[in-house]
Tab-separated table of C-alpha atoms in Angstrom:
chain	number	residue	atom	x	y	z
E	1	ASN	CA	0.000	0.000	0.000
E	2	GLU	CA	1.623	3.238	-1.180
E	3	TRP	CA	0.017	5.317	1.598
E	4	ALA	CA	1.601	3.226	4.396
E	5	ALA	CA	4.922	2.562	2.665
E	6	LYS	CA	5.722	6.181	1.861
E	7	LYS	CA	4.336	7.770	5.035
E	8	PHE	CA	1.831	10.234	3.648
E	9	VAL	CA	0.199	12.694	6.053
E	10	TRP	CA	-2.482	15.378	5.906
E	11	VAL	CA	-1.175	18.848	6.818
E	12	PRO	CA	-3.530	21.716	7.751
E	13	ASP	CA	-3.530	24.577	5.233
E	14	GLU	CA	-5.261	27.923	5.725
E	15	HIS	CA	-6.359	28.144	2.063
E	16	GLU	CA	-7.068	24.529	1.092
E	17	GLY	CA	-8.140	23.036	4.434
E	18	PHE	CA	-5.677	20.147	4.285
E	19	VAL	CA	-2.881	19.249	1.868
E	20	ARG	CA	-1.393	15.783	1.407
E	21	GLY	CA	2.308	15.523	2.095
E	22	GLN	CA	5.016	12.882	2.187
E	23	VAL	CA	7.272	12.570	5.235
E	24	ARG	CA	10.898	13.015	4.172
E	25	GLN	CA	12.535	12.933	7.600
E	26	GLU	CA	11.623	12.289	11.224
E	27	GLN	CA	13.720	14.426	13.539
E	28	MET	CA	14.796	13.513	17.065
E	29	ASP	CA	12.617	16.234	18.648
E	30	GLY	CA	9.391	14.794	17.202
E	31	GLN	CA	9.258	17.139	14.214
E	32	LEU	CA	8.575	15.857	10.693
E	33	LEU	CA	10.006	17.331	7.496
E	34	VAL	CA	7.197	17.028	4.929
E	35	ASP	CA	7.068	17.694	1.173
E	36	LEU	CA	3.553	18.851	0.268
E	37	GLU	CA	1.849	18.006	-3.023
E	38	ASN	CA	1.575	21.759	-3.734
E	39	GLY	CA	5.402	21.982	-3.893
E	40	LYS	CA	6.042	23.441	-0.442
E	41	ARG	CA	8.251	21.845	2.228
E	42	VAL	CA	7.188	22.300	5.855
E	43	THR	CA	8.186	21.122	9.309
E	44	ILE	CA	5.355	19.962	11.557
E	45	HIS	CA	5.077	18.332	14.968
E	46	LYS	CA	4.452	14.600	14.860
E	47	ASP	CA	1.319	14.854	17.020
């Protein structure tokens, strides 16, 4: 299953509601580096 294997997440977005993103890196402090399908890269908290 591509969703589970590539660690996709939904990230809140003020304009679109939520945007799908792919986790690129999990950091030691619980932050996730995520590439969004709209081309942006963001850092979010794992929770």
